[in-house]
């Protein structure tokens, strides 16, 4: 019975000693080891051995990137406008020893410093600039925090403003301003549209007038060219006809044919004059008419065959 109790006690002692001696550190963690109350070292991830009852783990730090919400606060801009601002800080422990002994509470220190820096940066800007210069505000806060946090073994990675809320009166005024600006842009856009429409209409009318005048000009040119071609064609036909008539006159019997044709037209013209009216028109020189008729009959006789002897002659002007 006693041996069993002794064995159990020894087992418990061994377990306690093992627990005090063996330290298993998780990944992305760092444990600060103190020996007899003084800093001795940092335990890295994995299996570590320490002296039981002499060494102790004083601080445990997470080496991952840590987001920290900054409480909302009231900031006053350069033009004396109050803004309700809150944000988020992203930081990472880079030196576990400084993070343990550099500040009593580095998280609280980062939070307070970010709030004071934010108030200082907002106070240098006007209201409109605070909405436009968010990147500048974030970068300014990161620069200030990172410089101070080096003594705390912390690296401030970035700062982001979550909400930036002005008073209700300012919100209504901003909304009215935005509405007025949009209406102004709409009116300008409408006027620009009408102006462009008038320009397009005028340009279209000008192009149409130019096209119409060009069409009329081309039509006139085509008509003139057609008339010129027709005149040339008629002149060419008349020229060819005259040449043919001249050639026919120069040929044998051509002159007699011309005289016969003239005599026929002469007689036909007087015959038509007699039919169209009751007045009888007689040529002033009947001898000429007789001569023409005699010439025509002579030509006709020659065209029929040789002249028959003792044929009667056409009466002369004196009847012989």
Coordinates of C-alpha atoms in Angstrom, one line a residue:
X1 CA 0.0 0.0 0.0
X2 CA 2.8 2.3 0.9
X3 CA 4.7 1.5 -2.3
X4 CA 1.6 2.3 -4.3
X5 CA 1.3 5.7 -2.7
X6 CA 5.0 6.4 -3.2
X7 CA 4.8 5.4 -6.8
X8 CA 1.8 7.7 -7.4
X9 CA 3.6 10.6 -5.7
X10 CA 6.7 10.0 -7.8
X11 CA 4.5 9.9 -11.0
X12 CA 2.9 13.2 -10.0
X13 CA 6.3 14.8 -9.4
X14 CA 7.6 13.6 -12.7
X15 CA 4.5 15.0 -14.5
X16 CA 4.9 18.3 -12.7
X17 CA 8.6 18.5 -13.5
X18 CA 7.9 17.6 -17.2
X19 CA 5.3 20.3 -17.4
X20 CA 7.7 22.8 -15.9
X21 CA 10.5 21.7 -18.1
X22 CA 8.9 21.2 -21.5
X23 CA 7.3 24.2 -23.2
X24 CA 5.6 23.8 -26.6
X25 CA 5.1 27.1 -28.4
X26 CA 2.5 27.3 -31.2
X27 CA 3.4 28.7 -34.6
X28 CA 3.3 32.5 -35.0
X29 CA 3.7 32.9 -31.2
X30 CA 6.5 34.1 -29.0
X31 CA 6.9 33.5 -25.3
X32 CA 9.1 35.7 -23.1
X33 CA 11.1 33.6 -20.6
X34 CA 12.3 35.1 -17.3
X35 CA 14.8 33.4 -15.0
X36 CA 14.7 34.4 -11.4
X37 CA 12.7 37.5 -12.3
X38 CA 14.9 38.7 -15.1
X39 CA 14.6 38.5 -18.9
X40 CA 16.3 35.4 -20.1
X41 CA 15.1 34.8 -23.7
X42 CA 12.3 34.3 -26.1
X43 CA 10.9 30.8 -26.8
X44 CA 10.4 30.2 -30.5
X45 CA 7.6 28.0 -32.0
X46 CA 8.2 24.3 -31.3
X47 CA 9.6 22.2 -28.4
X48 CA 11.6 24.1 -25.8
X49 CA 13.2 23.0 -22.5
X50 CA 13.5 25.3 -19.4
X51 CA 14.6 24.9 -15.8
X52 CA 11.6 24.0 -13.6
X53 CA 10.8 26.4 -10.8
X54 CA 13.6 28.7 -11.9
X55 CA 12.4 29.8 -15.4
X56 CA 8.9 31.0 -16.0
X57 CA 6.9 32.3 -19.1
X58 CA 6.2 35.9 -18.2
X59 CA 4.5 37.1 -21.5
X60 CA 2.9 35.5 -24.5
X61 CA 2.7 37.4 -27.7
X62 CA 1.0 36.7 -31.0
X63 CA 3.1 37.5 -34.0
X64 CA 0.2 37.7 -36.5
X65 CA -1.2 40.9 -37.9
X66 CA -3.7 42.1 -35.3
X67 CA -6.6 44.5 -36.1
X68 CA -7.5 46.9 -33.4
X69 CA -10.7 48.9 -33.4
X70 CA -10.2 52.5 -32.3
X71 CA -13.2 53.9 -30.4
X72 CA -15.3 56.7 -32.0
X73 CA -14.4 60.2 -31.0
X74 CA -15.3 63.8 -31.9
X75 CA -12.8 65.8 -34.0
X76 CA -13.0 69.5 -34.9
X77 CA -12.0 70.6 -38.4
X78 CA -10.1 73.7 -39.3
X79 CA -13.4 75.5 -40.1
X80 CA -14.9 74.5 -36.7
X81 CA -17.1 71.6 -37.7
X82 CA -17.5 68.6 -35.5
X83 CA -17.0 65.2 -37.0
X84 CA -17.6 61.8 -35.4
X85 CA -14.7 59.6 -36.5
X86 CA -13.6 56.0 -35.7
X87 CA -11.2 53.7 -37.4
X88 CA -9.2 50.4 -37.3
X89 CA -5.5 50.0 -36.7
X90 CA -3.5 47.0 -38.1
X91 CA -0.3 46.2 -36.2
X92 CA 2.1 43.4 -35.6
X93 CA 4.5 42.5 -32.8
X94 CA 8.0 42.5 -34.2
X95 CA 10.1 42.4 -30.9
X96 CA 8.6 40.4 -28.1
X97 CA 11.1 41.7 -25.5
X98 CA 10.3 45.3 -26.2
X99 CA 6.6 44.5 -26.4
X100 CA 6.9 43.0 -22.9
X101 CA 9.0 45.7 -21.2
X102 CA 8.7 48.7 -23.4
X103 CA 5.2 49.7 -22.3
X104 CA 2.9 48.4 -19.6
X105 CA 0.2 48.0 -22.2
X106 CA 1.2 48.7 -25.7
X107 CA -2.3 48.1 -27.1
X108 CA -3.7 50.8 -24.9
X109 CA -0.8 53.1 -25.8
X110 CA -1.4 52.5 -29.6
X111 CA -5.1 53.2 -29.2
X112 CA -4.6 56.5 -27.3
X113 CA -1.9 57.7 -29.6
X114 CA -4.0 57.0 -32.7
X115 CA -6.9 59.0 -31.3
X116 CA -4.7 62.1 -30.4
X117 CA -3.0 61.9 -33.8
X118 CA -6.3 61.7 -35.6
X119 CA -7.6 64.8 -33.8
X120 CA -4.4 66.7 -34.7
X121 CA -4.6 65.7 -38.4
X122 CA -8.4 66.5 -38.7
X123 CA -7.8 69.9 -37.0
X124 CA -5.5 70.9 -39.9
X125 CA -8.1 70.2 -42.6
X126 CA -11.3 71.8 -43.6
X127 CA -14.5 69.9 -43.8
X128 CA -14.5 69.2 -47.5
X129 CA -10.9 68.1 -47.4
X130 CA -11.6 65.5 -44.7
X131 CA -13.7 63.6 -47.2
X132 CA -11.2 64.0 -50.0
X133 CA -8.0 63.4 -48.1
X134 CA -8.7 60.1 -46.4
X135 CA -5.5 58.5 -47.7
X136 CA -3.5 61.5 -46.4
X137 CA -5.1 61.1 -43.0
X138 CA -4.5 57.4 -42.8
X139 CA -0.9 57.8 -43.9
X140 CA -0.2 60.6 -41.4
X141 CA -1.6 58.5 -38.5
X142 CA 0.5 55.4 -39.6
X143 CA 3.7 57.5 -39.8
X144 CA 3.2 59.0 -36.3
X145 CA 2.2 55.7 -34.7
X146 CA 5.0 53.7 -36.3
X147 CA 7.6 56.1 -35.1
X148 CA 6.4 55.9 -31.5
X149 CA 5.7 52.2 -31.6
X150 CA 9.3 51.2 -32.4
X151 CA 10.1 51.5 -28.7
X152 CA 7.2 49.1 -28.0
X153 CA 8.4 46.4 -30.3
X154 CA 5.3 46.9 -32.5
X155 CA 5.1 47.7 -36.3
X156 CA 2.0 49.7 -37.3
X157 CA 1.0 48.5 -40.7
X158 CA -1.9 50.7 -41.7
X159 CA -4.8 52.7 -40.3
X160 CA -8.3 52.9 -41.9
X161 CA -11.1 55.4 -41.1
X162 CA -14.3 53.4 -40.8
X163 CA -16.9 56.2 -40.4
X164 CA -16.6 59.9 -40.7
X165 CA -20.0 61.5 -39.8
X166 CA -20.7 65.2 -39.7
X167 CA -23.7 66.7 -37.8
X168 CA -27.2 66.4 -39.2
X169 CA -27.3 70.0 -40.2
X170 CA -24.1 69.7 -42.2
X171 CA -25.4 66.6 -43.8
X172 CA -28.6 68.4 -45.0
X173 CA -26.5 71.3 -46.3
X174 CA -24.2 68.9 -48.1
X175 CA -27.1 67.1 -49.6
X176 CA -28.7 70.3 -50.8
X177 CA -25.4 71.4 -52.3
X178 CA -25.0 68.1 -54.1
X179 CA -28.6 68.3 -55.4
X180 CA -28.0 71.9 -56.7
X181 CA -24.7 70.8 -58.3
X182 CA -26.5 67.9 -60.1
X183 CA -29.3 70.1 -61.3
X184 CA -26.7 72.6 -62.6
X185 CA -24.9 69.8 -64.4
X186 CA -28.2 68.6 -65.8
X187 CA -29.1 72.1 -67.1
X188 CA -25.6 72.5 -68.6
X189 CA -25.9 69.1 -70.3
X190 CA -29.3 69.9 -71.7
X191 CA -28.1 73.3 -73.0
X192 CA -25.1 71.6 -74.6
X193 CA -27.4 69.1 -76.1
X194 CA -29.6 71.8 -77.6
X195 CA -26.6 73.7 -78.9
X196 CA -25.2 70.6 -80.5
X197 CA -28.6 69.9 -82.0
X198 CA -28.8 73.4 -83.6
X199 CA -25.2 72.9 -84.9
X200 CA -26.1 69.6 -86.4
X201 CA -29.3 71.0 -88.0
X202 CA -27.4 73.9 -89.4
X203 CA -24.7 71.7 -90.7
X204 CA -27.2 69.3 -92.2
X205 CA -29.0 72.1 -93.9
X206 CA -25.7 73.5 -95.3
X207 CA -24.7 70.1 -96.5
X208 CA -28.1 69.6 -98.1
X209 CA -28.0 73.0 -99.8
X210 CA -24.5 72.2 -101.1
X211 CA -25.6 68.8 -102.4
X212 CA -28.7 70.3 -104.0
X213 CA -26.7 73.0 -105.8
X214 CA -24.1 70.5 -106.9
X215 CA -26.9 68.3 -108.3
X216 CA -28.5 71.2 -110.1
X217 CA -25.1 72.3 -111.4
X218 CA -24.4 68.8 -112.7
X219 CA -27.9 68.6 -114.2
X220 CA -27.4 71.9 -116.0
X221 CA -24.0 70.7 -117.2
X222 CA -25.5 67.4 -118.4
X223 CA -28.4 69.2 -120.2
X224 CA -26.0 71.7 -121.8
X225 CA -23.8 68.8 -122.9
X226 CA -26.8 67.0 -124.3
X227 CA -28.0 70.1 -126.2
X228 CA -24.5 70.6 -127.5
X229 CA -24.3 67.0 -128.6
X230 CA -27.7 67.3 -130.3
X231 CA -26.6 70.5 -132.1
X232 CA -23.4 68.8 -133.2
X233 CA -25.3 65.8 -134.4
X234 CA -27.8 67.9 -136.4
X235 CA -25.0 70.0 -137.8
X236 CA -23.1 66.9 -138.7
X237 CA -26.2 65.4 -140.4
X238 CA -26.8 68.7 -142.3
X239 CA -23.2 68.8 -143.3
X240 CA -23.4 65.2 -144.6
X241 CA -26.7 66.0 -146.4
X242 CA -25.3 69.1 -148.0
X243 CA -22.2 67.2 -149.1
X244 CA -24.3 64.5 -150.6
X245 CA -26.5 67.0 -152.4
X246 CA -23.4 68.8 -153.7
X247 CA -22.0 65.5 -154.9
X248 CA -25.4 64.7 -156.5
X249 CA -25.5 68.1 -158.3
X250 CA -21.9 67.5 -159.6
X251 CA -22.9 64.2 -161.0
X252 CA -24.6 63.6 -164.4
X253 CA -28.2 65.0 -164.5
X254 CA -27.8 66.5 -161.1
X255 CA -28.5 70.1 -162.1
X256 CA -31.5 69.1 -164.1
X257 CA -32.9 67.2 -161.1
X258 CA -32.4 70.3 -158.9
X259 CA -34.2 72.5 -161.5
X260 CA -37.1 70.0 -161.7
X261 CA -37.4 69.9 -157.9
X262 CA -37.4 73.7 -157.7
X263 CA -40.0 73.9 -160.4
X264 CA -42.2 71.3 -158.6
X265 CA -42.0 73.2 -155.3
X266 CA -42.7 76.5 -157.1
X267 CA -45.9 75.2 -158.7
X268 CA -47.0 73.4 -155.5
X269 CA -46.5 76.6 -153.5
X270 CA -48.8 78.6 -155.9
X271 CA -51.3 75.8 -155.9
X272 CA -51.5 75.8 -152.1
X273 CA -52.0 79.5 -152.1
X274 CA -54.9 79.2 -154.5
X275 CA -56.6 76.6 -152.3
X276 CA -56.2 78.5 -149.0
X277 CA -58.0 81.6 -150.2
X278 CA -60.4 83.2 -152.6
X279 CA -57.8 85.5 -154.0
X280 CA -55.9 84.4 -157.0
X281 CA -52.2 85.2 -156.8
X282 CA -50.4 85.4 -160.2
X283 CA -46.7 85.7 -160.5
X284 CA -45.4 89.1 -161.7
X285 CA -43.4 87.5 -164.5
X286 CA -45.2 84.7 -166.1
X287 CA -42.4 84.2 -168.6
X288 CA -40.2 82.9 -165.8
X289 CA -42.8 80.4 -164.8
X290 CA -43.2 79.2 -168.4
X291 CA -39.5 78.9 -168.7
X292 CA -39.3 76.8 -165.5
X293 CA -42.2 74.6 -166.6
X294 CA -40.6 74.1 -170.0
X295 CA -37.3 73.2 -168.4
X296 CA -39.1 70.8 -166.1
X297 CA -40.9 69.2 -169.0
X298 CA -37.7 69.0 -171.0
X299 CA -36.0 67.2 -168.1
X300 CA -38.9 64.8 -167.8
X301 CA -38.8 64.1 -171.5
X302 CA -35.1 63.4 -171.3
X303 CA -35.6 61.1 -168.4
X304 CA -38.2 59.1 -170.4
X305 CA -36.1 58.5 -173.5
X306 CA -34.8 60.2 -176.7
X307 CA -36.6 63.2 -178.1
X308 CA -39.2 62.5 -180.7
X309 CA -38.8 64.6 -183.9
X310 CA -41.5 67.1 -184.7
X311 CA -42.7 67.0 -181.1
X312 CA -44.8 70.0 -180.1
X313 CA -43.0 72.6 -178.1
X314 CA -44.3 74.3 -175.1
X315 CA -45.8 77.7 -175.9
X316 CA -43.6 80.6 -175.4
X317 CA -44.5 83.9 -173.7
X318 CA -45.8 85.4 -176.9
X319 CA -47.9 82.3 -177.8
X320 CA -45.6 81.1 -180.6

